[in-house]
Tab-separated table of C-alpha atoms in Angstrom:
chain	number	residue	atom	x	y	z
L	1	MET	CA	21.166	-7.808	6.693
L	2	LYS	CA	18.193	-6.959	8.625
L	3	ILE	CA	15.141	-5.553	6.541
L	4	ALA	CA	11.979	-3.747	7.727
L	5	ILE	CA	9.201	-3.387	5.152
L	6	LEU	CA	6.626	-0.484	5.828
L	7	GLY	CA	3.537	-1.586	3.979
L	8	ALA	CA	2.903	-5.314	3.915
L	9	GLY	CA	0.835	-5.155	0.846
L	10	ASN	CA	1.322	-7.020	-2.607
L	11	MET	CA	4.511	-5.437	-3.460
L	12	GLY	CA	6.110	-5.424	0.070
L	13	LEU	CA	5.179	-9.172	0.280
L	14	SER	CA	6.361	-10.038	-3.128
L	15	PHE	CA	9.804	-8.291	-2.356
L	16	SER	CA	10.056	-10.350	0.999
L	17	LYS	CA	9.388	-13.618	-0.749
L	18	SER	CA	11.947	-12.948	-3.401
L	19	PHE	CA	14.631	-11.990	-0.720
L	20	LEU	CA	13.926	-15.260	1.105
L	21	LYS	CA	13.763	-17.460	-1.886
L	22	TYR	CA	17.279	-16.393	-2.929
L	23	GLU	CA	18.425	-16.502	0.719
L	24	LEU	CA	19.456	-12.924	0.622
L	25	LEU	CA	17.676	-12.589	4.023
L	26	LYS	CA	17.028	-14.973	7.060
L	27	PRO	CA	13.289	-14.930	7.679
L	28	GLU	CA	13.984	-13.961	11.423
L	29	ASN	CA	15.749	-10.856	10.062
L	30	LEU	CA	12.506	-9.630	8.274
L	31	HIS	CA	10.120	-7.159	9.910
L	32	LEU	CA	6.897	-6.676	8.310
L	33	ILE	CA	4.820	-3.584	9.330
L	34	THR	CA	1.199	-3.121	8.297
L	35	ARG	CA	-1.465	-0.631	9.084
L	36	ASN	CA	-4.143	-3.279	9.408
L	37	GLN	CA	-4.123	-5.865	12.211
L	38	SER	CA	-6.613	-8.023	10.417
L	39	LYS	CA	-4.049	-9.100	7.970
L	40	PHE	CA	-1.773	-10.659	10.662
L	41	SER	CA	-2.935	-14.132	10.508
L	42	LYS	CA	-2.682	-14.295	6.608
L	43	ILE	CA	0.907	-12.653	6.818
L	44	SER	CA	1.902	-14.920	9.688
L	45	GLU	CA	0.935	-18.042	7.498
L	46	GLU	CA	3.298	-16.980	4.696
L	47	PHE	CA	6.061	-15.659	6.978
L	48	PRO	CA	5.881	-17.691	10.229
L	49	LYS	CA	9.495	-16.818	11.331
L	50	SER	CA	9.300	-13.162	10.564
L	51	LYS	CA	8.348	-10.185	12.949
L	52	ILE	CA	4.889	-8.592	12.080
L	53	SER	CA	3.687	-5.278	13.643
L	54	THR	CA	1.417	-2.309	13.124
L	55	PHE	CA	2.869	1.032	12.425
L	56	ASP	CA	1.412	2.076	15.948
L	57	GLU	CA	3.402	-0.577	17.743
L	58	VAL	CA	6.807	0.171	16.300
L	59	GLN	CA	8.814	2.543	18.679
L	60	LYS	CA	12.200	1.677	16.939
L	61	LEU	CA	13.440	-0.049	14.053
L	62	ASP	CA	16.290	-2.553	14.213
L	63	ALA	CA	16.986	-2.882	10.435
L	64	ASP	CA	19.895	-2.080	8.086
L	65	LEU	CA	17.374	-1.441	5.396
L	66	ILE	CA	13.891	0.130	5.538
L	67	ILE	CA	11.708	-0.471	2.451
L	68	ILE	CA	8.870	2.057	2.158
L	69	ALA	CA	6.072	0.304	0.259
L	70	VAL	CA	2.929	2.176	1.319
L	71	LYS	CA	0.773	4.122	-1.368
L	72	PRO	CA	2.298	7.337	-2.254
L	73	GLN	CA	-0.938	9.150	-1.144
L	74	ASP	CA	-0.426	7.813	2.372
L	75	PHE	CA	3.334	8.436	2.812
L	76	GLN	CA	3.147	11.938	4.285
L	77	HIS	CA	0.475	11.119	6.837
L	78	LEU	CA	2.581	8.192	7.910
L	79	ALA	CA	5.773	9.999	8.112
L	80	GLU	CA	4.429	12.622	10.176
L	81	ASN	CA	3.148	9.994	12.660
L	82	PHE	CA	5.919	7.575	12.818
L	83	LYS	CA	7.033	6.936	16.643
L	84	PHE	CA	10.477	5.910	15.703
L	85	GLN	CA	13.712	7.896	14.648
L	86	LEU	CA	15.892	6.606	11.880
L	87	LYS	CA	19.607	5.761	12.852
L	88	GLU	CA	22.449	7.453	10.933
L	89	LYS	CA	23.587	4.286	9.063
L	90	GLN	CA	20.072	2.982	8.079
L	91	MET	CA	19.293	2.901	4.521
L	92	VAL	CA	15.856	3.800	3.130
L	93	LEU	CA	14.620	2.296	-0.056
L	94	SER	CA	11.345	3.792	-1.467
L	95	ILE	CA	9.209	1.818	-3.965
L	96	MET	CA	6.525	4.311	-3.933
L	97	ALA	CA	5.528	5.948	-7.347
L	98	GLY	CA	6.031	9.752	-7.889
L	99	ILE	CA	7.588	10.697	-4.397
L	100	LYS	CA	10.995	12.048	-5.113
L	101	ILE	CA	14.182	11.388	-2.890
L	102	GLU	CA	14.305	15.231	-1.728
L	103	LYS	CA	10.593	14.840	-0.270
L	104	ILE	CA	11.425	11.475	1.205
L	105	GLN	CA	14.515	12.929	2.996
L	106	LYS	CA	12.794	15.977	4.257
L	107	LEU	CA	9.675	14.017	5.758
L	108	LEU	CA	11.879	11.375	7.420
L	109	HIS	CA	14.961	13.777	8.393
L	110	HIS	CA	17.153	11.315	6.783
L	111	PRO	CA	19.633	11.459	4.065
L	112	LEU	CA	20.524	7.912	2.875
L	113	VAL	CA	17.612	7.304	0.396
L	114	VAL	CA	17.409	5.205	-2.632
L	115	ARG	CA	14.274	5.401	-4.857
L	116	ALA	CA	13.018	2.547	-7.059
L	117	MET	CA	10.166	1.788	-9.248
L	118	PRO	CA	9.308	-1.892	-9.806
L	119	ASN	CA	6.403	-3.434	-11.499
L	120	SER	CA	3.904	-6.129	-10.658
L	121	PRO	CA	5.525	-9.101	-12.498
L	122	THR	CA	7.974	-9.040	-9.635
L	123	LEU	CA	5.426	-11.293	-7.954
L	124	LEU	CA	6.990	-14.012	-10.400
L	125	GLY	CA	10.444	-12.855	-10.250
L	126	MET	CA	10.114	-11.377	-13.699
L	127	GLY	CA	9.814	-7.814	-12.974
L	128	ILE	CA	11.893	-4.661	-13.979
L	129	THR	CA	12.869	-2.060	-11.728
L	130	GLY	CA	14.335	1.368	-12.439
L	131	TYR	CA	16.385	2.992	-9.422
L	132	THR	CA	18.408	5.889	-8.555
L	133	SER	CA	19.940	7.071	-5.316
L	134	ALA	CA	20.686	10.246	-3.192
L	135	GLN	CA	24.329	11.467	-2.950
L	136	GLY	CA	26.100	9.825	0.245
L	137	ILE	CA	24.966	6.197	-0.710
L	138	SER	CA	28.242	4.216	-1.293
L	139	PHE	CA	28.972	1.954	-4.204
L	140	SER	CA	28.864	-1.146	-1.943
L	141	GLN	CA	25.569	-0.144	-0.575
L	142	LEU	CA	24.129	0.447	-4.103
L	143	ILE	CA	25.453	-3.141	-4.968
L	144	SER	CA	23.550	-4.573	-1.914
L	145	ILE	CA	20.325	-2.779	-2.989
L	146	GLU	CA	21.057	-4.087	-6.654
L	147	ARG	CA	21.344	-7.639	-5.560
L	148	LEU	CA	17.901	-7.346	-3.637
L	149	LEU	CA	16.141	-5.870	-6.646
L	150	ASN	CA	17.657	-8.516	-9.179
L	151	SER	CA	15.926	-11.080	-6.983
L	152	THR	CA	12.696	-9.919	-8.372
L	153	GLY	CA	13.751	-9.784	-12.041
L	154	ARG	CA	15.989	-7.219	-13.475
L	155	SER	CA	17.135	-3.727	-12.381
L	156	VAL	CA	18.618	-0.608	-14.288
L	157	TYR	CA	20.273	2.218	-12.291
L	158	LEU	CA	19.356	5.604	-13.637
L	159	GLU	CA	21.513	8.671	-13.022
L	160	ASN	CA	18.776	11.119	-13.663
L	161	GLU	CA	15.909	10.800	-10.938
L	162	GLU	CA	13.520	12.650	-13.370
L	163	LEU	CA	13.440	9.611	-15.637
L	164	LEU	CA	11.714	7.495	-12.816
L	165	ASP	CA	8.483	8.991	-13.500
L	166	GLY	CA	8.718	8.034	-17.065
L	167	VAL	CA	9.831	4.476	-15.901
L	168	THR	CA	6.734	4.451	-13.592
L	169	ALA	CA	4.626	5.261	-16.649
L	170	LEU	CA	6.255	2.906	-18.898
L	171	SER	CA	7.048	-0.313	-16.989
L	172	GLY	CA	5.460	0.331	-13.598
L	173	SER	CA	1.924	0.883	-15.185
L	174	GLY	CA	3.019	-1.091	-18.445
L	175	PRO	CA	1.564	-4.646	-17.609
L	176	ALA	CA	-1.891	-3.096	-17.205
L	177	TYR	CA	-1.641	-1.636	-20.860
L	178	PHE	CA	-0.858	-5.329	-22.184
L	179	TYR	CA	-3.764	-6.792	-20.047
L	180	TYR	CA	-5.987	-4.188	-21.624
L	181	ILE	CA	-5.058	-5.141	-25.192
L	182	VAL	CA	-5.357	-8.868	-24.315
L	183	ASP	CA	-8.712	-8.463	-22.917
L	184	ALA	CA	-10.004	-6.550	-26.104
L	185	MET	CA	-8.539	-9.341	-28.088
L	186	ILE	CA	-10.191	-12.153	-26.240
L	187	LYS	CA	-13.470	-10.172	-26.416
L	188	ALA	CA	-13.094	-9.941	-30.121
L	189	GLY	CA	-12.667	-13.807	-30.274
L	190	VAL	CA	-15.901	-14.351	-28.208
L	191	GLU	CA	-17.824	-11.889	-30.553
L	192	MET	CA	-16.629	-13.995	-33.465
L	193	GLY	CA	-18.045	-17.099	-31.840
L	194	ILE	CA	-14.920	-18.687	-30.279
L	195	ASP	CA	-15.351	-20.016	-26.745
L	196	GLU	CA	-14.081	-17.703	-24.161
L	197	ASN	CA	-11.288	-20.236	-22.733
L	198	LEU	CA	-10.196	-21.085	-26.211
L	199	SER	CA	-10.095	-17.430	-27.323
L	200	LYS	CA	-8.005	-16.786	-24.183
L	201	LEU	CA	-5.668	-19.705	-24.948
L	202	PHE	CA	-5.167	-18.493	-28.581
L	203	VAL	CA	-4.616	-14.788	-27.339
L	204	GLN	CA	-2.137	-15.671	-24.513
L	205	GLN	CA	-0.043	-18.158	-26.803
L	206	THR	CA	0.191	-15.414	-29.420
L	207	MET	CA	1.394	-12.952	-26.946
L	208	LEU	CA	4.040	-15.319	-25.695
L	209	GLY	CA	5.213	-16.150	-29.086
L	210	ALA	CA	5.196	-12.489	-30.204
L	211	TYR	CA	7.393	-11.801	-27.163
L	212	HIS	CA	10.005	-14.369	-28.122
L	213	MET	CA	9.923	-13.248	-31.694
L	214	ILE	CA	10.934	-9.755	-30.516
L	215	ASN	CA	13.638	-11.106	-28.503
L	216	ASN	CA	14.961	-13.550	-31.129
L	217	SER	CA	14.686	-11.813	-34.414
L	218	ASP	CA	17.212	-9.443	-36.114
L	219	LYS	CA	14.183	-7.485	-37.621
L	220	ASN	CA	13.098	-4.190	-36.034
L	221	LEU	CA	9.492	-3.857	-34.775
L	222	GLU	CA	8.218	-2.247	-38.091
L	223	GLU	CA	9.793	-5.219	-40.065
L	224	LEU	CA	8.071	-7.699	-37.837
L	225	ILE	CA	4.690	-5.984	-38.468
L	226	GLN	CA	5.143	-5.998	-42.048
L	227	ALA	CA	6.235	-9.767	-42.148
L	228	VAL	CA	2.740	-10.399	-40.701
L	229	ALA	CA	0.776	-7.715	-42.590
L	230	SER	CA	0.857	-8.978	-46.086
L	231	LYS	CA	-0.548	-6.605	-48.705
L	232	GLY	CA	-4.415	-6.942	-49.112
L	233	GLY	CA	-4.607	-9.541	-46.175
L	234	THR	CA	-6.339	-9.789	-42.845
L	235	THR	CA	-3.673	-8.226	-40.830
L	236	GLU	CA	-3.384	-5.271	-43.067
L	237	ALA	CA	-7.305	-4.773	-42.604
L	238	ALA	CA	-6.671	-4.699	-38.861
L	239	MET	CA	-3.706	-2.269	-38.965
L	240	LYS	CA	-5.775	-0.018	-41.245
L	241	THR	CA	-8.290	0.403	-38.405
L	242	PHE	CA	-5.962	0.983	-35.854
L	243	ASN	CA	-4.080	3.662	-37.928
L	244	GLU	CA	-7.387	5.464	-39.019
L	245	ASN	CA	-8.440	5.611	-35.143
L	246	ASN	CA	-4.894	6.843	-34.077
L	247	PHE	CA	-4.600	3.766	-31.920
L	248	LYS	CA	-0.753	4.159	-31.457
L	249	GLU	CA	-1.222	7.853	-30.694
L	250	ILE	CA	-3.806	7.144	-28.085
L	251	LEU	CA	-1.776	4.598	-26.387
L	252	LYS	CA	1.334	6.940	-26.398
L	253	ASN	CA	-0.819	9.663	-24.889
L	254	GLY	CA	-2.160	7.526	-22.214
L	255	ILE	CA	1.461	6.639	-21.117
L	256	LEU	CA	2.331	10.266	-21.192
L	257	ASN	CA	-0.591	11.072	-18.858
L	258	ALA	CA	0.476	8.298	-16.604
L	259	GLU	CA	4.003	10.104	-16.197
L	260	LYS	CA	2.116	13.375	-15.612
L	261	ARG	CA	0.251	11.810	-12.858
L	262	ALA	CA	3.588	10.361	-11.430
L	263	LYS	CA	4.937	13.800	-11.112
L	264	GLU	CA	1.742	15.126	-9.490
L	265	LEU	CA	1.895	12.483	-6.564
L	266	ASN	CA	5.030	14.249	-5.410
L	267	GLY	CA	2.727	17.211	-4.430
């Protein structure tokens, strides 16, 4: 398989590394396309055997799969200024937030589109990606796409494209929510007199342990909370503050606003 990636940013490059790591792609069959020529030297160091171009240089794309990894706000301008025409059998995989399959098809004048929403832990091969496809994509083509996506972590096929905006808000943006909470916890530790590095260690290991408890316990989340929050204890005092300030509702509303923004990106 030959793959071209339009937008050699963090996500495009992390996908490329995963494909090469698991030998799903030969480096000479990878074409990385960026808007900024100043990035060439850095990209060349990481991908010495792959082709690197700017958008202006590309007159045609010799690729079986074209991955669109540009910012959703930039897509329409790029699509209207491409100098190449897509071939009938080429597949397009979009990893842009919010931009629906129908709009991609219309702007590219091309029917074979798969839309996916990965998240940043794909950089470590621990991401999760929701994806869906246009009509006309064969089962074997979907399996090929799934193999590529699974090299970055896990993937889930969704029949209903509308759910991808929710996936964007939940898992696409989700890592930032955890970073936000972890940052607040570390700062609380510092305020209590704990050295910042030590506070960071306590919080990170607590987060890791809590993750494994969720995965390995027969208890549901409410039961896990109650197992820690004994009556009249320290955890109960913290939970009381969270509940009085509607922390859970605030977090939920933030995620719903992220979904709303994903829908707005389609224009």
